[in-house]
Amino acid sequence: MTGFTAVRRVFGVRRVFGVRRVVGWTGSGKRLGKWLGAAALCAGLAVTAAPDAARAEWQPKRPIQFVIMAGTGGGADQIARLFQSIIEKEDFSRVPVIPINKPGGSGAEALRFLQDEAGNEHVMMITLNSLFTTPQLNPNLGVDIATYTPIARMALDTFQLWVHADSGIQSLDDYIAQVKQAGGSWKMGGTGKGQEDSLVTAMLEQEFGLKMTYIPFPGGGTVAKNLVGKHIDSTVNNPAEQIAFYEAGRTRPLMTMTPERLEMLPDVPTSGELGHPELVYYMQRSIVAAPEISDGARQWYTELMRKVYESDQWKEYTASEGLFREWLEGDELAAYFAEEVKKHKKLLASTGAM
Amino acid sequence: MELIQPLIDGIFIALEPINLAMVILGVLIGLFVGAMPGLGSVNGVAILLPVTFLVPPTAAIIFLAAIYYGAMYGGAISSVMLGIPGASTAVATTFDGRPMALKGEADRALVAAAVASFVGGTISVILFTLFAPPLAEFALKFGPPEEFALMVLAFATFVGLGGSDISKTIFSTLLGLVLATVGLDIVSGQPRLIFFDLPGFYHGINFLVLAIGIYGIGEILWTLEISQGRVMVSKVEMSIKRMLDAFRSLKVTVKSTLAGSLIGYFMGILPAAGATPGSLVAYGMAKSFSKDPESFGSGNINGVTAPESANNAASTGSLLPMLTLGIPGSPTTAILLGGMIIWGLRPGPLLFENNPEFVWGLIGSLYIANVFAMLINLAFVPVFIAVLKLPFTILAPVIFVLCVTGGYAPEQSMHDVWLILLFGVMGYLLRKLNYPVAPMVLAIVLGPLAERSLRQSLLGSQGDMLIFVERPLSAVFLLLGLALFVYPIVQMARHKKRQGGPAGEG
């Protein structure tokens, strides 16, 4: 695979999609014909140029829609686009993978979409934990995630408790004392209600008998900035969202909600070390496909994601952003999903969200 | 000065053949992407992200920034030519750009937009170069109360936008605010106004869907009615002499362009605000401080230069929170941010120290991109004018196809297409009844921001309204907003008194 075919592949395929948009502007049948001809030629070259090694029984026949159940710029979106670029760059697939954001209703829109695409073998989706919570919070959505085809769990993202470096809070005990003293006016910032940050906050409140004012923001980055600007008092950001401010000495992590310490934050104690082993929560980053697809297609997607999982880029990204690379596939992944649904049901009930 | 050396290095990095090629290619792509309603720079940058893996990271991010930049220039083109703002940032440009095109002055409007964009872009890059770190600190001071006060300031400019009938302006704004609440409420997580239980309403009503419906389809219906099937051709001419005249006539716009640049840049660096309120406030200011505010809305060239300089300045400004805080100021910068992370560049306070070559290469490329974006834009003015000469019977179906595909593309859902048609009919009726539609279209962009920051502020203050006046920055914005709200009303009242004698002209 040479760089040149890569160029032709990428440009050729893009142009096929470009045509739709160009039609209106040329407005001339003759030129349109030329465009289509050129585009078809490029696409043809692309197909013949792709290597046929590792031929599985099932092969995709048209571009794959890659649904992201969150908006642009967030963690899931970044990871999806990273996967797309790894797949393109390493030529793991002979058809392009096209990311589409369907953020509506904490992923409700995307979940419903995937359910309705049952049998469509050319669509996959990257999930957040809203995979477990959104169907429970919106029962009339008519989504059952057990029907989805589980493909692969690519990583687990982690949560820490963060405060401003100027707050004077050095330890979890300081933190608990300060929050109690604030008497309910302590401002905890996080993402939307019913989403991961609010669940982690509720876990903290229950474990330590605290009461905080939860202020929702549209994304983890904005949450982090509001902590640095001292508009809120604490957050439960992912490492990727806070690490730049931490390195600049603006914020301080008090506790990591994982069983083991993080390589990138070696001095931060775990919840277990501080005597609260129950306080563990992960954000899973998994890939699922539509319900009722063939075994061949399932195998092909699993193989594709395994190659991405083993790629250097993914190893580098997970290391630098503080994610655990933890692979699961097939029945094990399905069992994991079922377990998480139960866990979140309990969490939602105990936090009063449901 | 210690800044000069890295900047010169940066400009040299940007002038390396591959980086320069990326700048030119990116600007060209951006220009066309921005000129087509619905395609917008968000899609342009997202679609081309994987292509950038074929070049080194600095060249790649320069490429994406150039597309982003070119698209901001291009946004003015569809606003002026078709009256359809391709992005919320270009709504204010339609107010006077479109009337100028209808009067046969499309070339003047386009030249003014290109030059104002250049000035706005360049001034903001200079400010960026000189004051990036202190401005980043300033942006951090912006919490929810300040954001809300800023939104109030933007809403206050609506009174000046809507024309003489203030009650109709208020009605139009309220209608937009109602549409803005459709979808999932971020604070409670509950669905609101999901009409007929259609799942498509869960993601709310997109600005583009409303704008394309009201401006695009609504305009076609309106023109069909007034032309009654007669073949209409816009009267536009194009010659070197007219181009030169267009440049000469820019003298009157110096003040509005400079003011627009400063306002735009300032708004752009604030993480939540961005280019849309920036261009609005610039327009409102230009109108309020103009010698004849009545001519705004019917083709005053200052009504083009103020918002255009502001939205370009803001687009550079919004790179600042992205680079220094890791917070995207707009959906496009969000994708740029994703690109940076993929290349292992971590935005944040330390980016300037850890990756100076990248940062200064990017800043250097912005200077270069500005020059090329203006030149390329000016070179294409005759082409755009030629499109306007097509008879309406040909232009209308083309616009219709553009509207429908442009509305479908971002979310790829037919739900949005039906909404566009519905809003088209609504836009036609509102126009027939003489309601201003701009306040509604802008309310759908600013409404959610205002609602969210209001509720965040009140949650944080335990319900105490005084938080908005206790904080000095938000108090200043509220006062400014009050002034912008009252000033046009006072002026209008004075004007009416004066008009008592001779017959009024408007």
XYZ file of N, CA and C in Angstrom, chain B residues 169-308:
420
model
N -41.432 42.984 16.553
C -40.089 42.464 16.832
C -40.114 41.587 18.062
N -40.811 42.057 19.095
C -40.855 41.274 20.333
C -41.570 39.950 20.099
N -42.660 39.987 19.340
C -43.387 38.756 19.039
C -42.478 37.764 18.304
N -41.772 38.268 17.324
C -40.885 37.417 16.540
C -39.791 36.801 17.421
N -39.234 37.611 18.325
C -38.206 37.111 19.248
C -38.775 36.009 20.130
N -39.988 36.245 20.652
C -40.585 35.256 21.553
C -40.849 33.942 20.822
N -41.317 34.042 19.591
C -41.563 32.837 18.800
C -40.260 32.042 18.659
N -39.164 32.764 18.384
C -37.857 32.106 18.272
C -37.450 31.457 19.581
N -37.732 32.123 20.696
C -37.362 31.569 22.001
C -38.148 30.299 22.302
N -39.428 30.272 21.894
C -40.227 29.065 22.098
C -39.624 27.919 21.290
N -39.303 28.189 20.027
C -38.708 27.137 19.191
C -37.376 26.669 19.771
N -36.666 27.593 20.442
C -35.354 27.253 20.999
C -35.464 26.278 22.160
N -36.623 26.218 22.811
C -36.743 25.330 23.977
C -37.072 23.895 23.576
N -37.378 23.664 22.307
C -37.690 22.299 21.868
C -36.463 21.408 22.073
N -36.718 20.182 22.536
C -35.614 19.242 22.718
C -35.385 18.910 24.171
N -34.201 18.399 24.474
C -33.923 18.000 25.851
C -33.366 19.153 26.659
N -33.954 19.359 27.841
C -33.495 20.426 28.723
C -32.224 19.964 29.423
N -31.175 20.778 29.322
C -29.888 20.328 29.865
C -29.907 20.270 31.389
N -30.660 21.147 32.018
C -30.612 21.192 33.483
C -31.379 20.031 34.110
N -32.595 19.762 33.626
C -33.371 18.677 34.233
C -33.224 17.372 33.461
N -32.766 17.444 32.221
C -32.663 16.249 31.397
C -33.999 15.809 30.826
N -35.040 16.608 31.021
C -36.380 16.221 30.557
C -36.644 16.723 29.141
N -37.399 15.942 28.343
C -37.780 16.424 27.010
C -38.827 17.530 27.110
N -38.706 18.514 26.203
C -39.685 19.613 26.187
C -40.206 19.803 24.769
N -41.496 20.071 24.649
C -42.137 20.382 23.366
C -41.777 19.384 22.267
N -41.907 18.087 22.568
C -41.692 17.078 21.537
C -43.022 16.922 20.799
N -43.210 17.699 19.719
C -44.496 17.717 19.032
C -44.811 16.353 18.425
N -46.009 15.873 18.627
C -46.503 14.608 18.059
C -45.573 13.434 18.389
N -44.788 13.555 19.453
C -43.870 12.477 19.858
C -42.875 12.098 18.777
N -42.573 13.018 17.895
C -41.618 12.703 16.821
C -40.199 12.679 17.405
N -39.471 11.576 17.205
C -38.124 11.495 17.804
C -37.187 12.581 17.276
N -37.468 13.090 16.067
C -36.602 14.114 15.481
C -36.527 15.377 16.320
N -37.535 15.625 17.157
C -37.521 16.853 17.958
C -36.616 16.743 19.178
N -36.151 15.512 19.463
C -35.279 15.352 20.630
C -33.999 16.170 20.518
N -33.485 16.333 19.302
C -32.262 17.122 19.209
C -32.542 18.604 18.999
N -33.766 18.990 19.217
C -34.094 20.402 19.128
C -34.226 20.851 17.684
N -34.468 22.151 17.500
C -34.578 22.679 16.147
C -33.289 23.409 15.825
N -32.637 22.930 14.804
C -31.353 23.466 14.395
C -31.523 24.858 13.783
N -30.568 25.733 14.071
C -30.607 27.064 13.469
C -30.719 26.993 11.947
N -29.929 26.114 11.334
C -29.870 26.048 9.874
C -31.225 25.703 9.271
N -31.929 24.781 9.938
C -33.229 24.351 9.444
C -34.182 25.552 9.401
N -34.186 26.326 10.481
C -35.054 27.497 10.527
C -34.613 28.547 9.501
N -33.300 28.803 9.439
C -32.803 29.858 8.553
C -33.022 29.496 7.090
N -32.737 28.249 6.734
C -32.911 27.850 5.344
C -34.391 27.881 4.979
N -35.242 27.428 5.900
C -36.677 27.447 5.639
C -37.178 28.861 5.432
N -36.894 29.716 6.411
C -37.467 31.063 6.380
C -36.847 31.918 5.280
N -35.530 31.894 5.190
C -34.885 32.757 4.195
C -34.901 32.129 2.818
N -34.625 30.829 2.747
C -34.506 30.178 1.441
C -35.857 29.929 0.805
N -36.637 29.002 1.405
C -37.930 28.627 0.828
C -38.900 29.811 0.895
N -38.908 30.509 2.040
C -39.801 31.654 2.195
C -39.565 32.703 1.110
N -38.302 32.951 0.815
C -37.939 33.946 -0.200
C -38.419 33.504 -1.584
N -38.278 32.205 -1.885
C -38.718 31.703 -3.192
C -40.227 31.913 -3.337
N -40.972 31.540 -2.286
C -42.434 31.685 -2.347
C -42.815 33.148 -2.543
N -42.143 34.005 -1.805
C -42.423 35.441 -1.862
C -42.149 35.979 -3.263
N -41.001 35.594 -3.824
C -40.644 36.092 -5.149
C -41.611 35.555 -6.202
N -42.011 34.281 -6.034
C -42.987 33.720 -6.975
C -44.249 34.563 -6.979
N -44.674 34.980 -5.795
C -45.916 35.748 -5.735
C -45.763 37.098 -6.401
N -44.679 37.811 -6.089
C -44.589 39.166 -6.651
C -44.234 39.150 -8.128
N -43.558 38.077 -8.602
C -43.202 38.081 -10.026
C -44.348 37.514 -10.864
N -45.220 36.726 -10.247
C -46.378 36.129 -10.926
C -45.993 35.492 -12.255
N -44.894 34.779 -12.236
C -44.519 34.015 -13.425
C -43.727 34.792 -14.452
N -43.625 36.116 -14.265
C -42.797 36.865 -15.205
C -41.330 36.489 -15.001
N -40.563 36.513 -16.071
C -39.147 36.176 -15.953
C -38.408 37.400 -15.411
N -37.747 37.225 -14.243
C -37.054 38.366 -13.660
C -35.548 38.134 -13.670
N -34.826 39.145 -13.996
C -33.363 39.064 -13.949
C -32.866 40.207 -13.079
N -31.971 39.893 -12.142
C -31.408 40.963 -11.323
C -30.541 41.844 -12.199
N -30.629 43.142 -11.967
C -29.811 44.036 -12.773
C -28.458 44.235 -12.078
N -27.468 43.595 -12.596
C -26.123 43.779 -12.059
C -25.182 43.978 -13.226
N -24.246 44.874 -13.041
C -23.221 45.004 -14.056
C -21.888 44.785 -13.400
N -20.910 44.555 -14.236
C -19.608 44.237 -13.680
C -18.572 44.857 -14.585
N -17.727 45.688 -14.013
C -16.629 46.227 -14.812
C -15.515 46.626 -13.869
N -14.333 46.822 -14.458
C -13.183 47.218 -13.649
C -13.494 48.539 -12.949
N -14.135 49.417 -13.691
C -14.406 50.737 -13.137
C -15.299 50.642 -11.902
N -16.306 49.787 -12.011
C -17.205 49.610 -10.869
C -16.471 49.027 -9.668
N -15.545 48.098 -9.961
C -14.760 47.516 -8.874
C -13.966 48.601 -8.154
N -13.314 49.446 -8.945
C -12.496 50.509 -8.361
C -13.375 51.467 -7.558
N -14.528 51.780 -8.130
C -15.475 52.634 -7.400
C -15.854 52.009 -6.069
N -16.046 50.678 -6.127
C -16.435 49.968 -4.918
C -15.371 50.141 -3.842
N -14.096 50.073 -4.264
C -13.015 50.256 -3.291
C -13.030 51.668 -2.735
N -13.234 52.643 -3.636
C -13.215 54.038 -3.193
C -14.334 54.301 -2.180
N -15.479 53.649 -2.410
C -16.622 53.934 -1.526
C -16.433 53.343 -0.136
N -15.336 52.584 0.037
C -15.121 51.983 1.351
C -14.683 53.003 2.402
N -14.334 54.211 1.929
C -13.869 55.239 2.871
C -14.862 55.477 4.008
N -16.143 55.442 3.652
C -17.160 55.736 4.665
C -17.287 54.625 5.701
N -16.640 53.496 5.456
C -16.868 52.354 6.343
C -15.744 52.151 7.352
N -14.755 53.056 7.353
C -13.590 52.836 8.214
C -14.005 52.649 9.667
N -14.882 53.558 10.130
C -15.252 53.513 11.543
C -15.982 52.217 11.890
N -16.968 51.851 11.059
C -17.770 50.671 11.394
C -16.919 49.408 11.325
N -15.955 49.385 10.386
C -15.110 48.196 10.262
C -14.199 48.045 11.480
N -13.584 49.156 11.893
C -12.685 49.084 13.049
C -13.455 48.695 14.312
N -14.612 49.346 14.492
C -15.404 49.022 15.681
C -15.834 47.558 15.634
N -16.260 47.116 14.463
C -16.696 45.727 14.306
C -15.579 44.760 14.637
N -14.352 45.087 14.200
C -13.224 44.197 14.455
C -12.991 44.035 15.953
N -13.004 45.156 16.657
C -12.719 45.100 18.089
C -13.825 44.351 18.842
N -15.078 44.695 18.515
C -16.195 44.023 19.185
C -16.149 42.530 18.892
N -15.932 42.197 17.629
C -15.914 40.794 17.230
C -14.826 40.023 17.939
N -13.639 40.594 18.000
C -12.535 39.890 18.626
C -12.829 39.631 20.097
N -13.311 40.679 20.735
C -13.613 40.595 22.153
C -14.651 39.502 22.434
N -15.712 39.482 21.605
C -16.753 38.466 21.788
C -16.212 37.077 21.473
N -15.320 37.020 20.500
C -14.819 35.729 20.068
C -14.009 35.011 21.122
N -13.249 35.772 21.929
C -12.394 35.104 22.904
C -13.196 34.551 24.082
N -14.448 34.978 24.233
C -15.249 34.450 25.328
C -15.790 33.094 24.918
N -15.501 32.069 25.692
C -15.801 30.723 25.246
C -17.228 30.515 24.747
N -18.217 31.086 25.402
C -19.580 30.740 25.011
C -20.114 31.616 23.893
N -19.578 32.828 23.778
C -20.253 33.816 22.942
C -20.038 33.553 21.458
N -18.844 33.802 20.975
C -18.559 33.516 19.587
C -19.024 34.586 18.627
N -19.053 34.205 17.360
C -19.181 35.181 16.290
C -20.605 35.696 16.105
N -21.613 34.911 16.466
C -22.985 35.350 16.183
C -23.369 36.587 16.990
N -23.281 36.550 18.323
C -23.565 37.797 19.049
C -22.579 38.896 18.679
N -21.343 38.525 18.361
C -20.351 39.529 17.974
C -20.815 40.330 16.768
N -21.278 39.622 15.726
C -21.690 40.331 14.514
C -22.952 41.143 14.764
N -23.825 40.634 15.644
C -25.060 41.361 15.947
C -24.792 42.656 16.682
N -23.951 42.533 17.725
C -23.665 43.730 18.523
C -22.951 44.752 17.645
N -22.057 44.291 16.784
C -21.363 45.225 15.884
C -22.353 45.941 14.976
N -23.312 45.188 14.463
C -24.330 45.800 13.591
C -25.153 46.816 14.378
N -25.581 46.395 15.566
C -26.390 47.285 16.397
C -25.656 48.576 16.729
N -24.370 48.448 17.073
C -23.560 49.626 17.396
C -23.439 50.530 16.173
N -23.121 49.921 15.030
C -22.932 50.718 13.812
C -24.205 51.497 13.502
N -25.353 50.852 13.697
C -26.616 51.513 13.394
C -26.893 52.627 14.396
N -26.674 52.314 15.685
C -26.991 53.299 16.717
C -26.143 54.559 16.585
N -24.863 54.369 16.225
C -23.977 55.528 16.174
C -23.874 56.136 14.787
N -24.702 55.655 13.861
C -24.651 56.188 12.507
C -25.384 57.529 12.440
N -25.014 58.342 11.413
C -25.691 59.641 11.267
C -27.094 59.455 10.706
N -27.269 58.447 9.852
C -28.652 58.198 9.427
C -29.012 56.720 9.616
N -29.443 56.391 10.848
C -29.770 54.998 11.159
C -30.916 54.456 10.302
N -31.743 55.355 9.747
C -32.898 54.883 8.965
C -32.472 54.107 7.729
N -31.272 54.455 7.187
C -30.871 53.805 5.941
C -30.397 52.371 6.176
N -30.189 52.008 7.461
C -29.803 50.616 7.749
C -30.993 49.699 7.489
N -30.718 48.588 6.858
C -31.801 47.665 6.549
C -32.288 47.817 5.125
N -31.897 48.926 4.478
C -32.287 49.074 3.081
C -31.052 49.234 2.203
N -29.907 48.770 2.707
C -28.726 48.756 1.848
C -27.656 49.751 2.221
N -27.387 49.936 3.516
C -26.273 50.779 3.938
C -25.015 49.925 3.986
N -23.963 50.412 3.348
C -22.764 49.590 3.229
C -22.132 49.321 4.602
N -22.336 50.227 5.547
C -21.821 49.988 6.900
C -22.509 48.796 7.558
N -23.713 48.492 7.104
C -24.431 47.338 7.633
C -23.847 46.025 7.138
N -22.969 46.100 6.143
C -22.265 44.906 5.683
C -20.902 44.814 6.352
N -20.200 45.957 6.409
C -18.825 45.911 6.912
C -18.779 45.643 8.412
N -19.739 46.180 9.166
C -19.687 45.980 10.628
C -19.795 44.491 10.988
N -20.858 43.796 10.548
C -20.930 42.380 10.953
C -19.845 41.515 10.311
N -19.447 41.834 9.093
C -18.445 40.985 8.440
C -17.074 41.104 9.111
